[in-house]
PDB file of C-alpha atoms and ligand atoms in Angstrom:
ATOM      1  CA  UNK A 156     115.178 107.564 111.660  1.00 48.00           C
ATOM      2  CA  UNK A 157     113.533 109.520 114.139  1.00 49.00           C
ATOM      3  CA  UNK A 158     112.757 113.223 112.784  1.00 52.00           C
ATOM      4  CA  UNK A 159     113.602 115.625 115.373  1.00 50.00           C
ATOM      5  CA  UNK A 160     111.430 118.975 115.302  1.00 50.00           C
ATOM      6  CA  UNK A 161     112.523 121.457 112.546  1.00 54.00           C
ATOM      7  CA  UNK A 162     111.945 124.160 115.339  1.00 62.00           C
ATOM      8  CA  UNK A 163     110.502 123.612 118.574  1.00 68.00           C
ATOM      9  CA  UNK A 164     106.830 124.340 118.938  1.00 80.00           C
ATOM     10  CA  UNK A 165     106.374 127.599 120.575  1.00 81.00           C
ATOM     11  CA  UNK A 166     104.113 127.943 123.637  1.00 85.00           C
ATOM     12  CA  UNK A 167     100.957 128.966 122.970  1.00 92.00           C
ATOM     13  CA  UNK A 168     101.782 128.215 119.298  1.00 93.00           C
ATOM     14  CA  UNK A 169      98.359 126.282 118.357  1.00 96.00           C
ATOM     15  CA  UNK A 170      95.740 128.581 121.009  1.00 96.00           C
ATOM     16  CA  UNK A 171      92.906 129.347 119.254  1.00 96.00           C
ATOM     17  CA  UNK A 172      93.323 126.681 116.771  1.00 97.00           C
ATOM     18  CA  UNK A 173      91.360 123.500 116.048  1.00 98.00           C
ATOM     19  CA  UNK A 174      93.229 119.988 115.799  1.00 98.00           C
ATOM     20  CA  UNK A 175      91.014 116.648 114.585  1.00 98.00           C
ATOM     21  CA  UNK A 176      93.534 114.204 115.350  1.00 99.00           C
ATOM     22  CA  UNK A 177      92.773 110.384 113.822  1.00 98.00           C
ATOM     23  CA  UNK A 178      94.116 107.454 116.189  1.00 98.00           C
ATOM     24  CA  UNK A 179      93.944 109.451 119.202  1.00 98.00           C
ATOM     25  CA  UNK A 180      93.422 107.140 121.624  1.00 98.00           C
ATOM     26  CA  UNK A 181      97.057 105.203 121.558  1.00 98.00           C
ATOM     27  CA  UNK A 182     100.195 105.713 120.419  1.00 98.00           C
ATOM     28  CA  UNK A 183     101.479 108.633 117.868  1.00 97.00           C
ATOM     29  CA  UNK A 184      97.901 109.971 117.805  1.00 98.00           C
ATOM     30  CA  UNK A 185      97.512 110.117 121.433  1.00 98.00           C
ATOM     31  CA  UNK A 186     100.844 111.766 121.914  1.00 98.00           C
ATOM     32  CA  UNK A 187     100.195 114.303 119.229  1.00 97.00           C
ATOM     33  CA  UNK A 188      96.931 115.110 120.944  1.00 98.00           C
ATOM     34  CA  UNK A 189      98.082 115.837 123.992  1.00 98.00           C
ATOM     35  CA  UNK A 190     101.363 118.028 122.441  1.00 97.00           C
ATOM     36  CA  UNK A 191      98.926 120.198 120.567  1.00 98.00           C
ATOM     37  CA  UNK A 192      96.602 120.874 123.879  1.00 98.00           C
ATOM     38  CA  UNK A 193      99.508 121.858 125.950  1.00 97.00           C
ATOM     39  CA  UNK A 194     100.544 124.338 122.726  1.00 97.00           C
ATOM     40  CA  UNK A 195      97.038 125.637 123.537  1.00 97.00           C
ATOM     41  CA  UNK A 196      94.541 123.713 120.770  1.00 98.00           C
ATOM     42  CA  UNK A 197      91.307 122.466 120.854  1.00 98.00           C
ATOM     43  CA  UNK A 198      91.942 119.226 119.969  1.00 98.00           C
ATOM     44  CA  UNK A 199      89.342 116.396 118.271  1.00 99.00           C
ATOM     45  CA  UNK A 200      89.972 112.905 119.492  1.00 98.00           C
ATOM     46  CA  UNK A 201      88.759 110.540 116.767  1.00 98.00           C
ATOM     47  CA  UNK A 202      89.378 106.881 117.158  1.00 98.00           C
ATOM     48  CA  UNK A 203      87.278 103.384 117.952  1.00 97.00           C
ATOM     49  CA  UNK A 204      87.802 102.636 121.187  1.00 98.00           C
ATOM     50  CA  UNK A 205      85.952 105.523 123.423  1.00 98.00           C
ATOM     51  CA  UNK A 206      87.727 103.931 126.564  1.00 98.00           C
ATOM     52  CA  UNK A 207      90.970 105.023 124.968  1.00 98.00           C
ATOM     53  CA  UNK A 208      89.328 108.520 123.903  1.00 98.00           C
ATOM     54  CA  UNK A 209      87.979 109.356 127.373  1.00 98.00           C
ATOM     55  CA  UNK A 210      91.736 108.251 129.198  1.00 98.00           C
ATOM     56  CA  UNK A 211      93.298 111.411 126.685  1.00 98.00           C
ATOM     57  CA  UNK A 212      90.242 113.300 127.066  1.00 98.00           C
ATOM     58  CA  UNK A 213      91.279 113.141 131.106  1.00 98.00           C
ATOM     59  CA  UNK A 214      94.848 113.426 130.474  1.00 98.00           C
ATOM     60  CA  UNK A 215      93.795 116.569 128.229  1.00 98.00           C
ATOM     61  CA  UNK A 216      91.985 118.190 131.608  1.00 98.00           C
ATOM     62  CA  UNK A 217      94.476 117.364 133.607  1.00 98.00           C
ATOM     63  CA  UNK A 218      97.174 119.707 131.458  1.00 97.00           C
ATOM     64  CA  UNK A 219      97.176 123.328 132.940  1.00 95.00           C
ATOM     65  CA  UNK A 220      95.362 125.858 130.594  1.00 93.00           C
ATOM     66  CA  UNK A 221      94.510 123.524 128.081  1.00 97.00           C
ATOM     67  CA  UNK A 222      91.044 123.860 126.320  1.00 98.00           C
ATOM     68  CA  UNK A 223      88.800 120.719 126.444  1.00 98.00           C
ATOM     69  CA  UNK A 224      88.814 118.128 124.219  1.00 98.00           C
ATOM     70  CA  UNK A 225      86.024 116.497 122.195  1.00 98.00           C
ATOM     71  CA  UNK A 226      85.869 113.058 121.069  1.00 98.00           C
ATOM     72  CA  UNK A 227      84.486 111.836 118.208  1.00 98.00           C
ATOM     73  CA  UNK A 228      84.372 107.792 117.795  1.00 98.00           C
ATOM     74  CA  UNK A 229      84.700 106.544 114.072  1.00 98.00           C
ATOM     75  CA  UNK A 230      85.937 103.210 113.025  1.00 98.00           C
ATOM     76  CA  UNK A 231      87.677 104.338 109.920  1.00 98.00           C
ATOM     77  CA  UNK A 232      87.325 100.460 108.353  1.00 96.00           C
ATOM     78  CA  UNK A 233      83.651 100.759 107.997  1.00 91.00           C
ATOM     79  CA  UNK A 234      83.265 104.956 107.793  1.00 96.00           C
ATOM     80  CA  UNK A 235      81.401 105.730 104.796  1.00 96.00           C
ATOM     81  CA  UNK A 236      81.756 109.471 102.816  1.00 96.00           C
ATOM     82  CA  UNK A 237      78.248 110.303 104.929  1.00 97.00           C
ATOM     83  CA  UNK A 238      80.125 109.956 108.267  1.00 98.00           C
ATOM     84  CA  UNK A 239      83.277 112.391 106.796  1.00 98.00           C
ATOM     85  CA  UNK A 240      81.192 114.768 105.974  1.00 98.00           C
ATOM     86  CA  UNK A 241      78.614 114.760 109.681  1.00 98.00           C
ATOM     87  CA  UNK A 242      81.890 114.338 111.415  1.00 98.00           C
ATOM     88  CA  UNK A 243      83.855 117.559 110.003  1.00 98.00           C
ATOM     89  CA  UNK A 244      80.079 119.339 109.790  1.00 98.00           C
ATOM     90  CA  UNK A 245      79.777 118.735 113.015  1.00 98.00           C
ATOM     91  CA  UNK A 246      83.581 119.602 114.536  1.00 98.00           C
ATOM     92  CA  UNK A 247      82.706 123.295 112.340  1.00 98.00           C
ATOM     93  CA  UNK A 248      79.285 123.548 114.227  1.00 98.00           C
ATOM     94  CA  UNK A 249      80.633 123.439 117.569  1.00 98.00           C
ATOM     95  CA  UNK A 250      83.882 124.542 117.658  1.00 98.00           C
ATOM     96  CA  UNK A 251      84.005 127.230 114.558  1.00 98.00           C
ATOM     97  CA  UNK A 252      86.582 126.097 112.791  1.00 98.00           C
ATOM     98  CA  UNK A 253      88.936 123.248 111.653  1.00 98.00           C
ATOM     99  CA  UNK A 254      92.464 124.213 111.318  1.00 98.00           C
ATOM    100  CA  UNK A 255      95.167 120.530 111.083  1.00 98.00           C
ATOM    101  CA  UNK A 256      93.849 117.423 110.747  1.00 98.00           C
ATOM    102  CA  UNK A 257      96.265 114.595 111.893  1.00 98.00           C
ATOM    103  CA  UNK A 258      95.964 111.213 110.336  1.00 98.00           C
ATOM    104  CA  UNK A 259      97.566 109.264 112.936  1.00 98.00           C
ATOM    105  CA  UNK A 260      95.569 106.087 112.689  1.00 98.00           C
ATOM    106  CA  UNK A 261      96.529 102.651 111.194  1.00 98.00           C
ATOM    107  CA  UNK A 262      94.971  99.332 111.040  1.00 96.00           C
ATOM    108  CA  UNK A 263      97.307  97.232 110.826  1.00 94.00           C
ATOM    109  CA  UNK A 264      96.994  92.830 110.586  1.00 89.00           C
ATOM    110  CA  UNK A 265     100.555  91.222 110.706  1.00 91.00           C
ATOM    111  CA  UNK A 266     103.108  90.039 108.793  1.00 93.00           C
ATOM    112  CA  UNK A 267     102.168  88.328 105.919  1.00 92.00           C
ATOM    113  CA  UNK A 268     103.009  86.970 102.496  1.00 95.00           C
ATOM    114  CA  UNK A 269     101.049  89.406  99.513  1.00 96.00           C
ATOM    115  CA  UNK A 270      99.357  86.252  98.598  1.00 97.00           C
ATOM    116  CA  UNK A 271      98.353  85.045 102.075  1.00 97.00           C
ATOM    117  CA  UNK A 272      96.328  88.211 102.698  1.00 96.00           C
ATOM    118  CA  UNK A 273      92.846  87.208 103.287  1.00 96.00           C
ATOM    119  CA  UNK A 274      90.241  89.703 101.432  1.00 97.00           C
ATOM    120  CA  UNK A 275      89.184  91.259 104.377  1.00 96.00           C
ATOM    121  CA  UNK A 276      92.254  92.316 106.014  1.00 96.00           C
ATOM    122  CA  UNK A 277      93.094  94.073 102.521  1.00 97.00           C
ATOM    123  CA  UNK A 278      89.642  95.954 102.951  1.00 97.00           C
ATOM    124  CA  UNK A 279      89.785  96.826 106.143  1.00 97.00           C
ATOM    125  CA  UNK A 280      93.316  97.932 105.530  1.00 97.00           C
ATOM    126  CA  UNK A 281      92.816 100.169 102.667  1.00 97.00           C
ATOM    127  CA  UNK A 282      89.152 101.427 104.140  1.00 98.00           C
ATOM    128  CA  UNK A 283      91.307 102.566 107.301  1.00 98.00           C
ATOM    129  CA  UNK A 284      94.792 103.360 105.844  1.00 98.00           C
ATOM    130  CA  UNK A 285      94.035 105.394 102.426  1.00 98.00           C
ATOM    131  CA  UNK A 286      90.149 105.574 101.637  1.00 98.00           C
ATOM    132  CA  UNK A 287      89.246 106.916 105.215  1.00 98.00           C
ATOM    133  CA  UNK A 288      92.613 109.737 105.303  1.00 98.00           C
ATOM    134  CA  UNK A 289      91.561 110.981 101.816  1.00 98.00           C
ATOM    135  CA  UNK A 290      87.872 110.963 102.492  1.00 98.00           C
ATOM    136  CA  UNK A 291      88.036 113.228 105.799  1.00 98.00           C
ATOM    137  CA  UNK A 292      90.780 115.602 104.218  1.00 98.00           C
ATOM    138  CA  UNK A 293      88.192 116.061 100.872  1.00 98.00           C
ATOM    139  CA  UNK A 294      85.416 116.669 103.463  1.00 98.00           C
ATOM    140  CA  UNK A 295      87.576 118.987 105.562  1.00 98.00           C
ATOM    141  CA  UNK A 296      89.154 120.577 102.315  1.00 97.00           C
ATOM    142  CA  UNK A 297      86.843 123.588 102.417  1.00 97.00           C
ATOM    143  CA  UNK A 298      87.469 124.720 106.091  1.00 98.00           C
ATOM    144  CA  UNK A 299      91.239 124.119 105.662  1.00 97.00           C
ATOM    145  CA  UNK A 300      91.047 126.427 103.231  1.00 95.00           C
ATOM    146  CA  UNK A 301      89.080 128.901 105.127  1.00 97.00           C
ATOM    147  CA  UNK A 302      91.445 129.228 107.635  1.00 96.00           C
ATOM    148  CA  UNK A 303      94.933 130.633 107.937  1.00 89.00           C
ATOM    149  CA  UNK A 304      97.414 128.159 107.054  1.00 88.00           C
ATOM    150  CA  UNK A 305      95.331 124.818 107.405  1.00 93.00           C
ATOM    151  CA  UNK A 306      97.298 121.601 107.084  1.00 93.00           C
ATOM    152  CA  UNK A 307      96.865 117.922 106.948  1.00 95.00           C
ATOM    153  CA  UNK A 308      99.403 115.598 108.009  1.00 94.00           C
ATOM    154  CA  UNK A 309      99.672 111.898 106.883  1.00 94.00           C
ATOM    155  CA  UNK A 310     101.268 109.614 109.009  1.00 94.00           C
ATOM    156  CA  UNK A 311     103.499 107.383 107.095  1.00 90.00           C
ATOM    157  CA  UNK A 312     106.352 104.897 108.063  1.00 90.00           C
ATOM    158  CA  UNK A 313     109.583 104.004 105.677  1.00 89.00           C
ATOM    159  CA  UNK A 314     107.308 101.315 103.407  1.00 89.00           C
ATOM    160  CA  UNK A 315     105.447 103.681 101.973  1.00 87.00           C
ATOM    161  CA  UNK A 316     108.819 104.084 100.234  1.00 85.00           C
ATOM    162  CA  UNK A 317     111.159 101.139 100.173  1.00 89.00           C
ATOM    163  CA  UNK A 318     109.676  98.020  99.359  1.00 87.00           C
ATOM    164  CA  UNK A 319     109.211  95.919 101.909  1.00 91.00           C
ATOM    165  CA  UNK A 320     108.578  91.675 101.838  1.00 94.00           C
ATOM    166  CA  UNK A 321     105.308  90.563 104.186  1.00 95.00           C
ATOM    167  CA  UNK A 322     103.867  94.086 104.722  1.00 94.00           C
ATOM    168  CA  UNK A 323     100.950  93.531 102.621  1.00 94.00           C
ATOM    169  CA  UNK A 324      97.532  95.544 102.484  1.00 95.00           C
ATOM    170  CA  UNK A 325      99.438  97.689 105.241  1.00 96.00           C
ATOM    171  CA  UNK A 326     102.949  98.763 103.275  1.00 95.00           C
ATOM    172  CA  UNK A 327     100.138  98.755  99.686  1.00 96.00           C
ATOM    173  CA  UNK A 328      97.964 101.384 101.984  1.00 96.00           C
ATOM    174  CA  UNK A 329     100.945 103.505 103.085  1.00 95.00           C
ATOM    175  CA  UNK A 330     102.892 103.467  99.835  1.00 94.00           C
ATOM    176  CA  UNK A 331      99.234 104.363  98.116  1.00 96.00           C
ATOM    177  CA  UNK A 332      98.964 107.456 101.079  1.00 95.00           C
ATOM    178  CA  UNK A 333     102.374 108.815  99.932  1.00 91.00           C
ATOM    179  CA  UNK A 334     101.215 108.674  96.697  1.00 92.00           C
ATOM    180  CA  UNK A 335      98.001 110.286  97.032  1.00 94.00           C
ATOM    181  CA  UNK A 336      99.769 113.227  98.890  1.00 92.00           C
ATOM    182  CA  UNK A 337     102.652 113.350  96.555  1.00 89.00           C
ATOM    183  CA  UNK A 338      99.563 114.243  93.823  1.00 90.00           C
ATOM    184  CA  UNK A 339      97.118 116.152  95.570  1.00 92.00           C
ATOM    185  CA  UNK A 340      99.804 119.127  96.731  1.00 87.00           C
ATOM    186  CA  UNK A 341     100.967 119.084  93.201  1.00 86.00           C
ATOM    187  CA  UNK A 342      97.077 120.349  92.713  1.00 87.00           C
ATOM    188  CA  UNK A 343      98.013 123.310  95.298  1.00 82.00           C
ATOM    189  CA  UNK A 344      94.744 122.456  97.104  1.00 87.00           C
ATOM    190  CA  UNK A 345      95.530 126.101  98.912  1.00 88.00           C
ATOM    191  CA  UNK A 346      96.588 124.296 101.952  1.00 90.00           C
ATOM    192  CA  UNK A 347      99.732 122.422 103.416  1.00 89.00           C
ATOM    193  CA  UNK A 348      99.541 118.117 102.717  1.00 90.00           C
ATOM    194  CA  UNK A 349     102.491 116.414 104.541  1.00 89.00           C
ATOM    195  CA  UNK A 350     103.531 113.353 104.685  1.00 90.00           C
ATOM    196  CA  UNK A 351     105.285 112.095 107.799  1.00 89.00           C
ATOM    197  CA  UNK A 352     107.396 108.929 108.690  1.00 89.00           C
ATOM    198  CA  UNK A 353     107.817 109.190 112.644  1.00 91.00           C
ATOM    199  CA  UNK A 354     110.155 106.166 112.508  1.00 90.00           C
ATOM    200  CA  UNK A 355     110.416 103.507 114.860  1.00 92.00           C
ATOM    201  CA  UNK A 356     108.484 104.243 118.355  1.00 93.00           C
ATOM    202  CA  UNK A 357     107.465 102.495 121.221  1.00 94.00           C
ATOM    203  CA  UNK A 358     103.537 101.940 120.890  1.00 95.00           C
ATOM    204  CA  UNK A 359     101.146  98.732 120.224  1.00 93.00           C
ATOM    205  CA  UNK A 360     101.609  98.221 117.236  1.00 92.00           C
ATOM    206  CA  UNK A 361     105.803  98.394 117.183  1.00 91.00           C
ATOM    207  CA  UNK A 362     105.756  96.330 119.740  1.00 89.00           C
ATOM    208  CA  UNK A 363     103.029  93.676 118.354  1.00 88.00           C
ATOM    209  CA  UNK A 364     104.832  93.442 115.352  1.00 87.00           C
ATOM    210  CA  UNK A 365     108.530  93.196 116.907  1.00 86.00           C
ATOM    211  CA  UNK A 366     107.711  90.815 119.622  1.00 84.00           C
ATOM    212  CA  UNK A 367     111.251  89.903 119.978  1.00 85.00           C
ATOM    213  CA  UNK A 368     112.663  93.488 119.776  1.00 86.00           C
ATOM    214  CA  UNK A 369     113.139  94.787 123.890  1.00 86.00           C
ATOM    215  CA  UNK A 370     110.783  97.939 123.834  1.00 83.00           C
ATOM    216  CA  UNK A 371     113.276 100.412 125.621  1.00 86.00           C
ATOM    217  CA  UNK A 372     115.300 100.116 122.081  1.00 86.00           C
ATOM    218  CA  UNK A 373     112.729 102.205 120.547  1.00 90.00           C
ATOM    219  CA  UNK A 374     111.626 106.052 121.317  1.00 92.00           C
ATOM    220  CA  UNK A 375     108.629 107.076 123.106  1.00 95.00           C
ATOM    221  CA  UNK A 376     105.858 108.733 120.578  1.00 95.00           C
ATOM    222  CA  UNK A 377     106.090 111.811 122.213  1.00 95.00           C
ATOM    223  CA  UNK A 378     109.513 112.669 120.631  1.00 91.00           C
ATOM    224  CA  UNK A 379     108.061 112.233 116.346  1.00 90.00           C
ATOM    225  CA  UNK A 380     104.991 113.953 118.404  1.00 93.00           C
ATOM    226  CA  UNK A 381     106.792 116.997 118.807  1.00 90.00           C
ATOM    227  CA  UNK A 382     107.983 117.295 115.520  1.00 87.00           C
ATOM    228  CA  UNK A 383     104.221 116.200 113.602  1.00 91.00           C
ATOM    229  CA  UNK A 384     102.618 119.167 116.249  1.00 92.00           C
ATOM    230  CA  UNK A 385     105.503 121.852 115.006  1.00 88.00           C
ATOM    231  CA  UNK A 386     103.930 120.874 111.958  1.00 89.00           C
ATOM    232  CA  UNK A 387     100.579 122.448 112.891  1.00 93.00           C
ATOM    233  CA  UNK A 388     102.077 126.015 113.825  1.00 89.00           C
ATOM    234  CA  UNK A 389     100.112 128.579 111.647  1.00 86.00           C
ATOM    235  CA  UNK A 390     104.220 129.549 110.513  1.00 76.00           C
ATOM    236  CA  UNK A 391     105.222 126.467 110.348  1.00 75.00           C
ATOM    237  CA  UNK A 392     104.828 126.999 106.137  1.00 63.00           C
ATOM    238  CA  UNK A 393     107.294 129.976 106.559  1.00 60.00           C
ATOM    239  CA  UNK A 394     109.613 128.495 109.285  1.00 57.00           C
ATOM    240  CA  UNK A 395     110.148 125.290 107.394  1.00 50.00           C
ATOM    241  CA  UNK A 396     109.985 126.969 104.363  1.00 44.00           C
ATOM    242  CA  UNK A 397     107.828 124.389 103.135  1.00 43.00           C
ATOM    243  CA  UNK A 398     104.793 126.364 101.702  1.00 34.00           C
ATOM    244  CA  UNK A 399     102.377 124.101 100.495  1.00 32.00           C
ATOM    245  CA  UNK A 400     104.520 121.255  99.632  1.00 38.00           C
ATOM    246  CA  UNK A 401     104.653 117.967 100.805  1.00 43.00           C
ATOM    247  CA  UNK A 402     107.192 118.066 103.137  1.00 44.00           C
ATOM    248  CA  UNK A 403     109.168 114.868 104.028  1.00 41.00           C
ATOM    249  CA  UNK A 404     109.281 115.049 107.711  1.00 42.00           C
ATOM    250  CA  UNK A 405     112.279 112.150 107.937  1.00 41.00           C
ATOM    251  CA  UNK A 406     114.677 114.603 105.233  1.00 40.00           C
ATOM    252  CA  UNK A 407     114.112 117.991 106.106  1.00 38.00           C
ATOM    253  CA  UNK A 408     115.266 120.771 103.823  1.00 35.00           C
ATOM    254  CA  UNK A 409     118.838 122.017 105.350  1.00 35.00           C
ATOM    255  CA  UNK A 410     117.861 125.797 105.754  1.00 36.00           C
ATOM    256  CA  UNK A 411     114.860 124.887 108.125  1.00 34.00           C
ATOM    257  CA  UNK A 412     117.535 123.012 110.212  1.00 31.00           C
ATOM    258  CA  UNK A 413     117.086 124.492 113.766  1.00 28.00           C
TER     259      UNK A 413
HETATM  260  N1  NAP B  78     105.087 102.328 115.773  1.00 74.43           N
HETATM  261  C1  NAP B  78     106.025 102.490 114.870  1.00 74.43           C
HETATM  262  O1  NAP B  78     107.162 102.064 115.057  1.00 74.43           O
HETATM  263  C2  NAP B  78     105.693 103.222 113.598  1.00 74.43           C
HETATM  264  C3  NAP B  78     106.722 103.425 112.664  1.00 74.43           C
HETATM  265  C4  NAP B  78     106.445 104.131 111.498  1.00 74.43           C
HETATM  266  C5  NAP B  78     105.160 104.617 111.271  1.00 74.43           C
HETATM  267  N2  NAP B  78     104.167 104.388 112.185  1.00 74.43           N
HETATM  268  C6  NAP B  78     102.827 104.934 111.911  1.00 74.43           C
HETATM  269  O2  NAP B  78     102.447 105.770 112.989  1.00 74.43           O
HETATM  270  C7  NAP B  78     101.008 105.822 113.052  1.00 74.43           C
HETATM  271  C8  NAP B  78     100.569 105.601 114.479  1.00 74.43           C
HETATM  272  O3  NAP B  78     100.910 104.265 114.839  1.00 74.43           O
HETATM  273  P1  NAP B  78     101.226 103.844 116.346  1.00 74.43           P
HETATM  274  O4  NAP B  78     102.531 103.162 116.343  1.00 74.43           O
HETATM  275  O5  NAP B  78     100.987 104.992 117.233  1.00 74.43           O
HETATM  276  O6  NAP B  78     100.121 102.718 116.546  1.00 74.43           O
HETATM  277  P2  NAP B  78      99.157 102.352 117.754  1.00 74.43           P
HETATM  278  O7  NAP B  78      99.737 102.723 119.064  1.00 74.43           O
HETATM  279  O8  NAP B  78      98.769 100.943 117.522  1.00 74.43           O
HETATM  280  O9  NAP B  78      97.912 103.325 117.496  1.00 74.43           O
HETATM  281  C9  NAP B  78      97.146 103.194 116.337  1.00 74.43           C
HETATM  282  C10 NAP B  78      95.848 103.918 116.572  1.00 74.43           C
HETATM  283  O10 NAP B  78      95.043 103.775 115.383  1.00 74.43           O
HETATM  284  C11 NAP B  78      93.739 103.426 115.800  1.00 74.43           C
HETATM  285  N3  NAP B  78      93.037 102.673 114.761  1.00 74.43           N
HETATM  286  C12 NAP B  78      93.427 101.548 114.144  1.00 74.43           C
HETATM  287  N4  NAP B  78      92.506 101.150 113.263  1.00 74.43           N
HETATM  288  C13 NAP B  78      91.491 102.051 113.344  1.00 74.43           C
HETATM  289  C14 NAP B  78      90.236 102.169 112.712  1.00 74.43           C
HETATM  290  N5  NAP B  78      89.807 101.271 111.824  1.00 74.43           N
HETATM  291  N6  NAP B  78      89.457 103.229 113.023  1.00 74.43           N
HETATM  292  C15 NAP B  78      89.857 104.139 113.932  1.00 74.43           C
HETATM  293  N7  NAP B  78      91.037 104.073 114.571  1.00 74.43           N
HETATM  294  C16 NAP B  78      91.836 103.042 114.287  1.00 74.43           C
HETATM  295  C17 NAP B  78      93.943 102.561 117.035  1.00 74.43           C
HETATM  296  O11 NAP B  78      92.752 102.475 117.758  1.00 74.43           O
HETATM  297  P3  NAP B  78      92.539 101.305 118.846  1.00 74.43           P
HETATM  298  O12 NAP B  78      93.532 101.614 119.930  1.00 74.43           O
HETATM  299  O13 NAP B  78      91.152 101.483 119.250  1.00 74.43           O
HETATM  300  O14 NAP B  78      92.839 100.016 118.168  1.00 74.43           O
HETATM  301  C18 NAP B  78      95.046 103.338 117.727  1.00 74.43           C
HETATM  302  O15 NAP B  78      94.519 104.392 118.479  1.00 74.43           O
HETATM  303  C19 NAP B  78     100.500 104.776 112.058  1.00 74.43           C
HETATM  304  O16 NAP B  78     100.115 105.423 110.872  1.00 74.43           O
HETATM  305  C20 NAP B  78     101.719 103.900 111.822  1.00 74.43           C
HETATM  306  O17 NAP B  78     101.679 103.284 110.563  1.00 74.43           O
HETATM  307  C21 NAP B  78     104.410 103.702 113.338  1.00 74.43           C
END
């Protein structure tokens, strides 16, 4: 299922605030960028392929009054805790503040039986999918906190909780991120921690994986985009009336219906 916004994201709703958004360079992440620029943001490309970066970076410029991006390449498979910490140090350095970060990124192999998964796919798939998301939150933690309202978002999909045969590392690493959200707002880390299943969109890896599924069957990113960035709003804890929960972004609560 496709979530549809719990309210729309007011104009202007994210001016003034800082966005690092993981994955930005395709797909979910891209879209998500470029809805939280046009809502006014300063918004943190991170991804590993600065081609990609510097095409949302220009589509960034090109939106009327939107502040100017900043990219910041990182392959999340091989970052270490040393390059979490220089990359939020140095997002705080030059733009003040860090107020969402987006975990939009995925690494992501094939379809594959559990015991067909060579060793390094399952590395590279839990470096990327789970080590790298909780790493960057724990080294963005403290400037979350300094700020009004700071979130993180986690960008699930439905495996992370209904089984699912020949997803491998990838449904282990999402499952494992649902988890690790699920536990660390139970620890009211004095910010929001959502977890978010976009459903079924249109991008790379859909469309790698579902070779045989015709592409127009599936949304465009930009629709789950607009309900991750409503997400972001510094009242988005007291329109969703979420607080610091995690907030299941597929099954929203019925009193934040729109
Ligand atoms: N598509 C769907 O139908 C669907 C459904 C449910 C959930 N989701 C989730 O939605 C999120 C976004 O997926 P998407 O469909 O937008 O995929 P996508 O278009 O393939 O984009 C994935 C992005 O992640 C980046 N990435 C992958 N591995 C990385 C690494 N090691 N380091 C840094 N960046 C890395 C990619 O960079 P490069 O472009 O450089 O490779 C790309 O920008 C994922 O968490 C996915 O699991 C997707």
């Amino acid at each position: 299922m496709t979530p549809t916004p719990l309210m729309p994201l007011p104009a202007e709703a994210l001016r003034d605030r800082v966005v690092l958004v993981s994955g930005a360079g395709a797909g979910l992440g891209r879209a998500t960028a470029l809805r939280c620029a046009r809502a006014g943001a300063t918004v943190v490309l991170l991804g590993r392929t600065i081609s990609k970066l510097e095409a949302c970076f220009d589509a960034i410029a090109e939106l009327p009054d939107a502040p100017e991006a900043a990219i910041y390449p990182m392959d999340l498979s091989g970052a270490s805790d040393r390059d979490m910490h220089d990359c939020i140090t140095r997002v705080v350095e030059e733009l003040g503040r860090l107020d969402s970060v987006v975990h939009a990124a995925a690494h992501w192999q094939d379809f594959r039986a559990m015991s067909d998964v060579l060793s390094s796919d399952w590395a590279n798939t839990l470096a990327a999918n789970i080590t790298a998301p909780w790493a960057l939150t724990r080294a963005a933690l403290p400037h979350l906190q300094a700020v009004e309202d700071g979130c993180a978002v986690f960008v699930d999909c439905e495996c992370a909780h209904t089984p699912a045969a020949f997803h491998g590392a990838f449904g282990v690493s999402k499952a494992a991120s649902r988890a690790m959200v699920a536990g660390w707002a139970l620890e009211n880390p004095g910010i929001r921690l959502h977890t978010f299943d976009p459903g079924p969109m249109r991008t790379t890896m859909r469309l790698l994986g579902y070779p045989g599924h015709p592409a127009e069957s599936y949304p465009l990113p930009e629709i789950p985009a607009e309900a991750l960035s409503a997400l972001l709003a510094p009242d988005a804890a007291h329109r969703a009336q979420i607080a610091s929960q995690v907030h299941w972004a597929s099954d929203p609560p019925p009193s934040s219906a729109p």
